[in-house]
PDB file of C-alpha atoms in Angstrom:
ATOM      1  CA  UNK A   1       9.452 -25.204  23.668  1.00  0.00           C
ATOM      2  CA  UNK A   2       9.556 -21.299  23.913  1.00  0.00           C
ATOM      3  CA  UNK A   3       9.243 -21.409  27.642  1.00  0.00           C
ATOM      4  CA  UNK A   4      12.388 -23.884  27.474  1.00  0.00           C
ATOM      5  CA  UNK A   5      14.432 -21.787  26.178  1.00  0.00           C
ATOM      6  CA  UNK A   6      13.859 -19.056  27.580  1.00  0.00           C
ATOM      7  CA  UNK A   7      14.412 -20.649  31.139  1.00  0.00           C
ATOM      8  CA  UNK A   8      17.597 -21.614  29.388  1.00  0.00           C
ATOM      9  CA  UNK A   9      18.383 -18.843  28.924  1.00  0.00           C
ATOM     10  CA  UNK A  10      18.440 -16.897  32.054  1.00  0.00           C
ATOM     11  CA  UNK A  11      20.009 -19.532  33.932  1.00  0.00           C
ATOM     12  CA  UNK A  12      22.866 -18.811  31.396  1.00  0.00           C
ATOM     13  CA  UNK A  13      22.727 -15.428  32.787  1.00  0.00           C
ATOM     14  CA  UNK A  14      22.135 -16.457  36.724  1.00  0.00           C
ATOM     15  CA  UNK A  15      25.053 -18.747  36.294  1.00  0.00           C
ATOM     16  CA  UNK A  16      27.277 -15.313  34.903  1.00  0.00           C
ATOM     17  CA  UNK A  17      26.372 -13.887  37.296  1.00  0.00           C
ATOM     18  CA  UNK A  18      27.190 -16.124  40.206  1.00  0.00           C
ATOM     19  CA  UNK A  19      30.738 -17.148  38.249  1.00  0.00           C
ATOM     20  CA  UNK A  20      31.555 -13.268  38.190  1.00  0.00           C
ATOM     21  CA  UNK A  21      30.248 -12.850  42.112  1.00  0.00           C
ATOM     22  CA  UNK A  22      32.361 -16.216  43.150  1.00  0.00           C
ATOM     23  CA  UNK A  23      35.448 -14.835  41.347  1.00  0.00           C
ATOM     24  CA  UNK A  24      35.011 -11.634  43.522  1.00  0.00           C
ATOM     25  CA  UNK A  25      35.055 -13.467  46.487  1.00  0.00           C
ATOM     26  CA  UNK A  26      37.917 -15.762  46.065  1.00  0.00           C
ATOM     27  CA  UNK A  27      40.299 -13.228  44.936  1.00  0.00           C
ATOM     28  CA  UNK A  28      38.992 -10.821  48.434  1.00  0.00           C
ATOM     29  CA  UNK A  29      41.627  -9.633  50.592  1.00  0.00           C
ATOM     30  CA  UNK A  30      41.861  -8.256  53.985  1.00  0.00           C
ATOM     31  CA  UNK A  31      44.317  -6.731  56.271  1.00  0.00           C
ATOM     32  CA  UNK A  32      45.792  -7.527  59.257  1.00  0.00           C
ATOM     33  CA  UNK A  33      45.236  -4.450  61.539  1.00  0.00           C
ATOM     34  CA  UNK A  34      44.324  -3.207  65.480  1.00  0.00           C
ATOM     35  CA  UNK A  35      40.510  -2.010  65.021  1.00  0.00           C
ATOM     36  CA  UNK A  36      38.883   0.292  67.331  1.00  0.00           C
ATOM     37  CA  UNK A  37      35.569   0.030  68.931  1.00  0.00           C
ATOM     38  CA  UNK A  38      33.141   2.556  71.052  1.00  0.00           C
ATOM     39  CA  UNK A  39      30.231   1.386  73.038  1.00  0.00           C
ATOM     40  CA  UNK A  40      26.954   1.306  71.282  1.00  0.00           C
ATOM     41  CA  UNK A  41      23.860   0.093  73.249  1.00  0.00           C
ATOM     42  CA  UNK A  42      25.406  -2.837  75.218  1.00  0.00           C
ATOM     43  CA  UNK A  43      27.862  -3.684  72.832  1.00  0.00           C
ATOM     44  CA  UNK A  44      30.372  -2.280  70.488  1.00  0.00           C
ATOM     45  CA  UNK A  45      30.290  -0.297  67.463  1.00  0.00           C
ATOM     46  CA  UNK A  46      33.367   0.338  64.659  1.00  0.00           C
ATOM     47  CA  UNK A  47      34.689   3.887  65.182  1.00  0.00           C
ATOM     48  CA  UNK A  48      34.426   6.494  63.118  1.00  0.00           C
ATOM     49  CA  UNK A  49      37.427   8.096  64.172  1.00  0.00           C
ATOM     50  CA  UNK A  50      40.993   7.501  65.132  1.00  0.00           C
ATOM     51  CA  UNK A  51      42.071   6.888  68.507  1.00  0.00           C
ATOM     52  CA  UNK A  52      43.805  10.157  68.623  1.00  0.00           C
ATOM     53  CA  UNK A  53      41.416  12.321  68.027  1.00  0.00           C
ATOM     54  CA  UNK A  54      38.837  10.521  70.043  1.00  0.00           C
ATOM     55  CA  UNK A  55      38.764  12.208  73.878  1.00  0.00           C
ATOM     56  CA  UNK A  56      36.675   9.826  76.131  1.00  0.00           C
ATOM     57  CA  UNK A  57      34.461  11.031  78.777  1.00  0.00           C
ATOM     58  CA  UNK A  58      34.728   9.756  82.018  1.00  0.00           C
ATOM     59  CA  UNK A  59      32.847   5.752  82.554  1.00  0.00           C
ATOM     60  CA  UNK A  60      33.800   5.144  78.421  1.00  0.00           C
ATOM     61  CA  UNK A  61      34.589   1.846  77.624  1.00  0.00           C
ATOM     62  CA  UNK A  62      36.773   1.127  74.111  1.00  0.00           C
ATOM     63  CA  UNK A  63      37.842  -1.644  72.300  1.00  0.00           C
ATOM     64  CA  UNK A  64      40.808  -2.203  70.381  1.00  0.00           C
ATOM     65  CA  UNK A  65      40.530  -5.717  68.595  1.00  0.00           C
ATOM     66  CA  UNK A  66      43.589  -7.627  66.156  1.00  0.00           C
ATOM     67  CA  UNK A  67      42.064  -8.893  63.281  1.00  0.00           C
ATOM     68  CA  UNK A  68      42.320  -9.855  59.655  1.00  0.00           C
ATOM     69  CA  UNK A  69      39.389  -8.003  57.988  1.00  0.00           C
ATOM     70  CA  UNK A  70      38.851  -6.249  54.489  1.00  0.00           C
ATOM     71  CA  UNK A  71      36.521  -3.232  56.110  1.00  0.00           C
ATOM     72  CA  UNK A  72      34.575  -1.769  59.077  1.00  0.00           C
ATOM     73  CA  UNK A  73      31.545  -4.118  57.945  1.00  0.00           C
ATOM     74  CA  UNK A  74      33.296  -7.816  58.638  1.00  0.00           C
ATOM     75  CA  UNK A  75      35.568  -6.433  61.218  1.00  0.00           C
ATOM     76  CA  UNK A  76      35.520  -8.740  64.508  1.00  0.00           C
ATOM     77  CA  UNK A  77      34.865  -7.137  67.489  1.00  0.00           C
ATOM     78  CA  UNK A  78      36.592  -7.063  70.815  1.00  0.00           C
ATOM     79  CA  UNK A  79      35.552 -10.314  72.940  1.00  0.00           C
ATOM     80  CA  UNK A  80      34.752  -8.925  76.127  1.00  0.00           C
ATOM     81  CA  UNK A  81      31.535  -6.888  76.892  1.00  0.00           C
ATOM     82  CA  UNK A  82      32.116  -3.390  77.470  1.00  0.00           C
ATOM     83  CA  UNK A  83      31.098  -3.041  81.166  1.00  0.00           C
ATOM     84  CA  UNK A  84      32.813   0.114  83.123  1.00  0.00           C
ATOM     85  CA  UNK A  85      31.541  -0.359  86.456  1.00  0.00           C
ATOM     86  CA  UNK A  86      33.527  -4.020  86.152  1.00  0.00           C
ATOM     87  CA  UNK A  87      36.070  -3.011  84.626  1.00  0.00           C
ATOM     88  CA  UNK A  88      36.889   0.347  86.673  1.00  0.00           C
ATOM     89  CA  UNK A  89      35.500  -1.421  90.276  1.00  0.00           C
ATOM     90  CA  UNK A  90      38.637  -0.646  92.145  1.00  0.00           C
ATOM     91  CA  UNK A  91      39.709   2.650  90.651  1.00  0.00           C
ATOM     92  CA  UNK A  92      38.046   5.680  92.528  1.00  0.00           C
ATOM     93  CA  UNK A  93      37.496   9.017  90.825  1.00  0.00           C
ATOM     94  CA  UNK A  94      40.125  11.580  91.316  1.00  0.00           C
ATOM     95  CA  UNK A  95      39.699  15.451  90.867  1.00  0.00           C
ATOM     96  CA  UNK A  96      41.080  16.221  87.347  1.00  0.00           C
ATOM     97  CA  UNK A  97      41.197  12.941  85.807  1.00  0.00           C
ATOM     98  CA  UNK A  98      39.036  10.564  83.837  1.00  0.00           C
ATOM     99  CA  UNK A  99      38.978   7.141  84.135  1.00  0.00           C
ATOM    100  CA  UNK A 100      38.468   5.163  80.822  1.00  0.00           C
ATOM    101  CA  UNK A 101      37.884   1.147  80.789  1.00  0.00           C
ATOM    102  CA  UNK A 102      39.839  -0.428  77.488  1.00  0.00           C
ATOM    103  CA  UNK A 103      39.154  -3.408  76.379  1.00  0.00           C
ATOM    104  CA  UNK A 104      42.292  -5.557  74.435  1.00  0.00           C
ATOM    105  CA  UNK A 105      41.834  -8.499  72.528  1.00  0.00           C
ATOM    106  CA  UNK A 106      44.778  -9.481  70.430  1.00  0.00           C
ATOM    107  CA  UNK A 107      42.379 -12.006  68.409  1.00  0.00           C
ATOM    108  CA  UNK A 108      42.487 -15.773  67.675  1.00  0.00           C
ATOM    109  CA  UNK A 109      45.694 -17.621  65.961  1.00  0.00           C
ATOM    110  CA  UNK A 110      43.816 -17.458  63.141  1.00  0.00           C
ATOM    111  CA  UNK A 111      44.608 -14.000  62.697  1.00  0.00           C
ATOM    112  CA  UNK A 112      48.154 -13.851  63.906  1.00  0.00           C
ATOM    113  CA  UNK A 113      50.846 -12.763  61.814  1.00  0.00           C
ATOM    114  CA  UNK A 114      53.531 -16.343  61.356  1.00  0.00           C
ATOM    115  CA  UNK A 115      55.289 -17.510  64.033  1.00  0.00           C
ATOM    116  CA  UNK A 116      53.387 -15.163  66.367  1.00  0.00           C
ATOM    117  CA  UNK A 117      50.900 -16.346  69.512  1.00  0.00           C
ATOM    118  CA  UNK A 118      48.473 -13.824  70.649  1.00  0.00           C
ATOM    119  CA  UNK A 119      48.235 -13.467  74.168  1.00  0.00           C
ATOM    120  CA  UNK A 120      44.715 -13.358  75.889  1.00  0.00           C
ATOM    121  CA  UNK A 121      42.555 -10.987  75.885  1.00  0.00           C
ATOM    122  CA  UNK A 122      42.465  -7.981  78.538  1.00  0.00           C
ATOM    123  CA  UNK A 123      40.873  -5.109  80.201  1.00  0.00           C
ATOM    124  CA  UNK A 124      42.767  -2.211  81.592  1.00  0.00           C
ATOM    125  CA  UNK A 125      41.290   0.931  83.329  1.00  0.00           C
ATOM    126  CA  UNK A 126      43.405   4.054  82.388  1.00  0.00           C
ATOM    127  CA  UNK A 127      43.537   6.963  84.947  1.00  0.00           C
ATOM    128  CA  UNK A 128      44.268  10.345  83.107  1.00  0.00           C
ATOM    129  CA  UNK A 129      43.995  13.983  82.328  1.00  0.00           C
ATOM    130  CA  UNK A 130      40.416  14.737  81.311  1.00  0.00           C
ATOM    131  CA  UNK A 131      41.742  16.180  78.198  1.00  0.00           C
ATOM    132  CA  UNK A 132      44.146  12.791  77.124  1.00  0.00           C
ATOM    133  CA  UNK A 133      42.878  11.089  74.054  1.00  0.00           C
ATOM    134  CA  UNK A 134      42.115   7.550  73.456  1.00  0.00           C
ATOM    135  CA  UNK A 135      44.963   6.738  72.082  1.00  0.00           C
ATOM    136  CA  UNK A 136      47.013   8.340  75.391  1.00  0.00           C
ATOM    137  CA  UNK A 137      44.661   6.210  77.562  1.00  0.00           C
ATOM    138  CA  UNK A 138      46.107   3.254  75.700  1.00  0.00           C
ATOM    139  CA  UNK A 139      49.641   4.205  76.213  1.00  0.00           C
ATOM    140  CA  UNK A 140      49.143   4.558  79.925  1.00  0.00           C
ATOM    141  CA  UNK A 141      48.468   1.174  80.277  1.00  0.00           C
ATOM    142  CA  UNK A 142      49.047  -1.026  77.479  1.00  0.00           C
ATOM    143  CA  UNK A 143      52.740  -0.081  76.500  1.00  0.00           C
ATOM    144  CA  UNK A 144      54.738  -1.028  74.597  1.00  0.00           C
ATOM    145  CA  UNK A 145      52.821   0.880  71.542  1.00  0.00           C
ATOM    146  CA  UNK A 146      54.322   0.666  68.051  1.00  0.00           C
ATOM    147  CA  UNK A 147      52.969   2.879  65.344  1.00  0.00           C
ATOM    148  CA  UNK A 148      53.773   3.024  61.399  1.00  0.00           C
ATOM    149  CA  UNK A 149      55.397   5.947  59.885  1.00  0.00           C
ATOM    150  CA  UNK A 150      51.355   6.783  58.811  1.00  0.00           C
ATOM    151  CA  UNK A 151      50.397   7.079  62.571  1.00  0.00           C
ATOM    152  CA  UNK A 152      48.902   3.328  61.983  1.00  0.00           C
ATOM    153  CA  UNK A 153      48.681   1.600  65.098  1.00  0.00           C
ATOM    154  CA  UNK A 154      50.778  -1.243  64.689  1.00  0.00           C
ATOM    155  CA  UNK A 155      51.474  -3.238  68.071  1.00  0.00           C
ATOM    156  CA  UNK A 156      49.497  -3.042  71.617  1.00  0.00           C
ATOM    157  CA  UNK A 157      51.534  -4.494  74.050  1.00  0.00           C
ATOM    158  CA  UNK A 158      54.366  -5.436  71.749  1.00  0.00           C
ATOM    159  CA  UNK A 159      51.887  -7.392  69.636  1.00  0.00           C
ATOM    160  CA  UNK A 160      52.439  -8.215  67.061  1.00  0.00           C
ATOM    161  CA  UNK A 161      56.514  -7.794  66.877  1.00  0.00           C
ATOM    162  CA  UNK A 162      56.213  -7.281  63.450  1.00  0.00           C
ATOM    163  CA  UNK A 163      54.136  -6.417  61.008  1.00  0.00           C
ATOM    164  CA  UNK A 164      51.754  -3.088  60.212  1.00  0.00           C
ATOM    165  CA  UNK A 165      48.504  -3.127  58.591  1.00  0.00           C
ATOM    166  CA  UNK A 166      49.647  -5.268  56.121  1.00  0.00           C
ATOM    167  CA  UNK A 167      47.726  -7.292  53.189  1.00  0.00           C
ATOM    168  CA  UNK A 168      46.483 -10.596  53.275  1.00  0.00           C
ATOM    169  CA  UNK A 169      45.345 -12.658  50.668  1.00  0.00           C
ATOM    170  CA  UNK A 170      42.221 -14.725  50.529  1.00  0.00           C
ATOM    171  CA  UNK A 171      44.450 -17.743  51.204  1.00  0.00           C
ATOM    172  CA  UNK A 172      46.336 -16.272  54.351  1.00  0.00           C
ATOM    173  CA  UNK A 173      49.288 -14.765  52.733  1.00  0.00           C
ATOM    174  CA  UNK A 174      50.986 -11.386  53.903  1.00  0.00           C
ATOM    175  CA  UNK A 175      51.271  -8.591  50.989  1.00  0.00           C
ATOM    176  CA  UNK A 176      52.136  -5.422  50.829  1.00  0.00           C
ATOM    177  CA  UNK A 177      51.612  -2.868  53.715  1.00  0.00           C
ATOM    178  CA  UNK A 178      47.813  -1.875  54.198  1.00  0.00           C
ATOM    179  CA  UNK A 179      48.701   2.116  53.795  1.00  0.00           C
ATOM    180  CA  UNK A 180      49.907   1.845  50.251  1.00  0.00           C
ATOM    181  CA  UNK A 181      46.121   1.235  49.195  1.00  0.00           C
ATOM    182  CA  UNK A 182      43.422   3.360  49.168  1.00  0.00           C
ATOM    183  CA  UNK A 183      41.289   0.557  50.862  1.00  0.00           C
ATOM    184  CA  UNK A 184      43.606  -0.658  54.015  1.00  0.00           C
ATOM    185  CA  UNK A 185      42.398   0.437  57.399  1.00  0.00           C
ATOM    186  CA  UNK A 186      43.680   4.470  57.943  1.00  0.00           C
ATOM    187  CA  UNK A 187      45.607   5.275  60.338  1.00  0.00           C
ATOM    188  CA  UNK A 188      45.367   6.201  64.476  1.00  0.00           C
ATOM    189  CA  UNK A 189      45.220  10.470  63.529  1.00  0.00           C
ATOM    190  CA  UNK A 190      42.360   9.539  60.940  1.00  0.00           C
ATOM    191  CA  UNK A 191      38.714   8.017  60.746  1.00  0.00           C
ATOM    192  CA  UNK A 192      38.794   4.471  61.135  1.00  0.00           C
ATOM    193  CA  UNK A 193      35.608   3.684  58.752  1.00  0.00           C
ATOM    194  CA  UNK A 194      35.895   0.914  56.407  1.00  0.00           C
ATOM    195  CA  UNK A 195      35.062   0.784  53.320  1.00  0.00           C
ATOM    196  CA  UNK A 196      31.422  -0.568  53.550  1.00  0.00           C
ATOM    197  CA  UNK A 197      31.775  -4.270  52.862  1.00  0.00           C
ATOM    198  CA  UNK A 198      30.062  -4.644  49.681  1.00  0.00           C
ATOM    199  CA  UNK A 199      31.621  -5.958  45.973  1.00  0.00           C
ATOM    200  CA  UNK A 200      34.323  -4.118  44.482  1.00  0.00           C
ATOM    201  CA  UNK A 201      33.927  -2.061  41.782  1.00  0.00           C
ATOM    202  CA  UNK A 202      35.413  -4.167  39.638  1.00  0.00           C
ATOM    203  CA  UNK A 203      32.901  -6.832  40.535  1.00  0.00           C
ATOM    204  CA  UNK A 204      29.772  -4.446  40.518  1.00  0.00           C
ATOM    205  CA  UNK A 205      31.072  -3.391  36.778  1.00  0.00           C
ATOM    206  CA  UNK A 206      31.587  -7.645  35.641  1.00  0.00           C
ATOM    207  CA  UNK A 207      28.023  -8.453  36.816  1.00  0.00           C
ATOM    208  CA  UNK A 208      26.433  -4.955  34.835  1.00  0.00           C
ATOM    209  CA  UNK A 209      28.120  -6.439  31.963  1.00  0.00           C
ATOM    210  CA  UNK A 210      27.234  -9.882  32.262  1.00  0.00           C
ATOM    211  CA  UNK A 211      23.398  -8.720  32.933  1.00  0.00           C
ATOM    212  CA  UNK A 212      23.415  -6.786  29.825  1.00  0.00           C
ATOM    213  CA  UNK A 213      24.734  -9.610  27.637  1.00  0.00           C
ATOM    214  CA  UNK A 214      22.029 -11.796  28.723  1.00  0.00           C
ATOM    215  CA  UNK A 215      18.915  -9.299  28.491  1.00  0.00           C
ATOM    216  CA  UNK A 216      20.264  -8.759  25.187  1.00  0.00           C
ATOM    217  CA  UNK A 217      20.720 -12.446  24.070  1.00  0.00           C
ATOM    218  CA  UNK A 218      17.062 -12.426  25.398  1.00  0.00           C
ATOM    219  CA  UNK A 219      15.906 -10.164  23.212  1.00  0.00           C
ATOM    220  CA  UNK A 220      17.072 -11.419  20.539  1.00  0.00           C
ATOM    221  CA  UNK A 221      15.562 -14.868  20.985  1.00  0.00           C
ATOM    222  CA  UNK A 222      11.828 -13.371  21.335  1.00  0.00           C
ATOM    223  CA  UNK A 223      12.480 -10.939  18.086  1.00  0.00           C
ATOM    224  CA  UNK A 224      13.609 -14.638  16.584  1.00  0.00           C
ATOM    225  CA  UNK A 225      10.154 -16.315  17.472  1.00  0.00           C
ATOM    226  CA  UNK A 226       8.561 -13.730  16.451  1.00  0.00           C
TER     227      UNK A 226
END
């Protein structure tokens, strides 16, 4: 009978928990944003800084990748494999320039903002000054660019027409713009880290409570049989 009730107990608590932790995750958001990507390995890693003050050697490969994501953690990656010597095959060296293979992928439907069709993914290799800057590497090749007021990039190639960095709901609507929250995706002169992907605060803060009714409420029912 004890051992009943005490298993009744906790799965009171284990179902808390999970209640709190599902309430989390339907109420997530993410934002609609261009991500940037370096090469790591054979594939790609989330940047750590801004395309702007990122200055490629020459043979990089980056990534730029249109997404809806809440943080570096669940953000997709570009689509192609980040292979220079493919990418850069018919562009010889040239004394006092780089060359720097880009990769573009403006992402699946999924992600695009209404009304909007991305177009297929691309890979570009920009030619310039060894001192240019990612995000100058882009322009040579890729323009039209559109940036926020923030420096956010908002639009490679004229893509999407509208639109920059802005909120989405867990059930695909837009928001507000991503830069009026401390969480959206920073902009193109700043890091581009996320925020590490785990439970909010909020969340972490409901489950500590939730955990501490139930140890309690457990307590109390051994003090009881004793």
């Amino acid at each position: 009978m004890r051992r009943a009730g005490r298993t009744t107990a906790l799965l009171v608590v284990l179902g808390a928990v999970l209640a709190v932790l599902g309430t989390g995750t339907a109420q997530a958001a993410g934002y609609r944003y261009w991500s940037f990507w370096e090469v790591s390995g054979s594939g790609w890693a989330y940047a750590t800084q801004g395309p702007s003050l990122v200055r490629p050697d020459d043979g990089s490969v980056q990534g730029f990748r249109f997404s809806v994501s809440a943080d570096s953690q669940d953000s997709a990656k570009p689509r192609r494999s980040p292979d220079f010597s493919k990418i850069c095959a018919h562009v010889p060296a040239q004394d006092g320039t780089k060359r720097v293979a880009l990769v573009i992928d403006p992402g699946t439907a999924a992600d695009a903002p209404e009304g909007e069709t991305p177009p297929p993914p691309r890979t570009a290799c920009a030619q310039v000054p060894k001192d240019a800057s990612s995000a100058e590497a882009l322009a040579s090749v890729a323009k039209p660019l559109r940036y926020g007021s923030d420096a956010l990039l908002c639009a490679i190639t004229g893509y999407p027409a509208t639109g920059c960095g802005e909120q989405v709901s867990g059930n695909g609507d837009s928001g507000r713009q991503a830069s009026a929250d401390a969480s959206a995706p920073t902009s193109a002169a700043a890091g581009t880290g996320g925020s590490g992907g785990g439970p909010s605060a909020g969340v972490l803060v409901g489950v500590g409570a939730v955990l501490l009714l139930g140890i309690a409420a457990v307590a109390q029912a051994r003090r009881r049989r004793g």
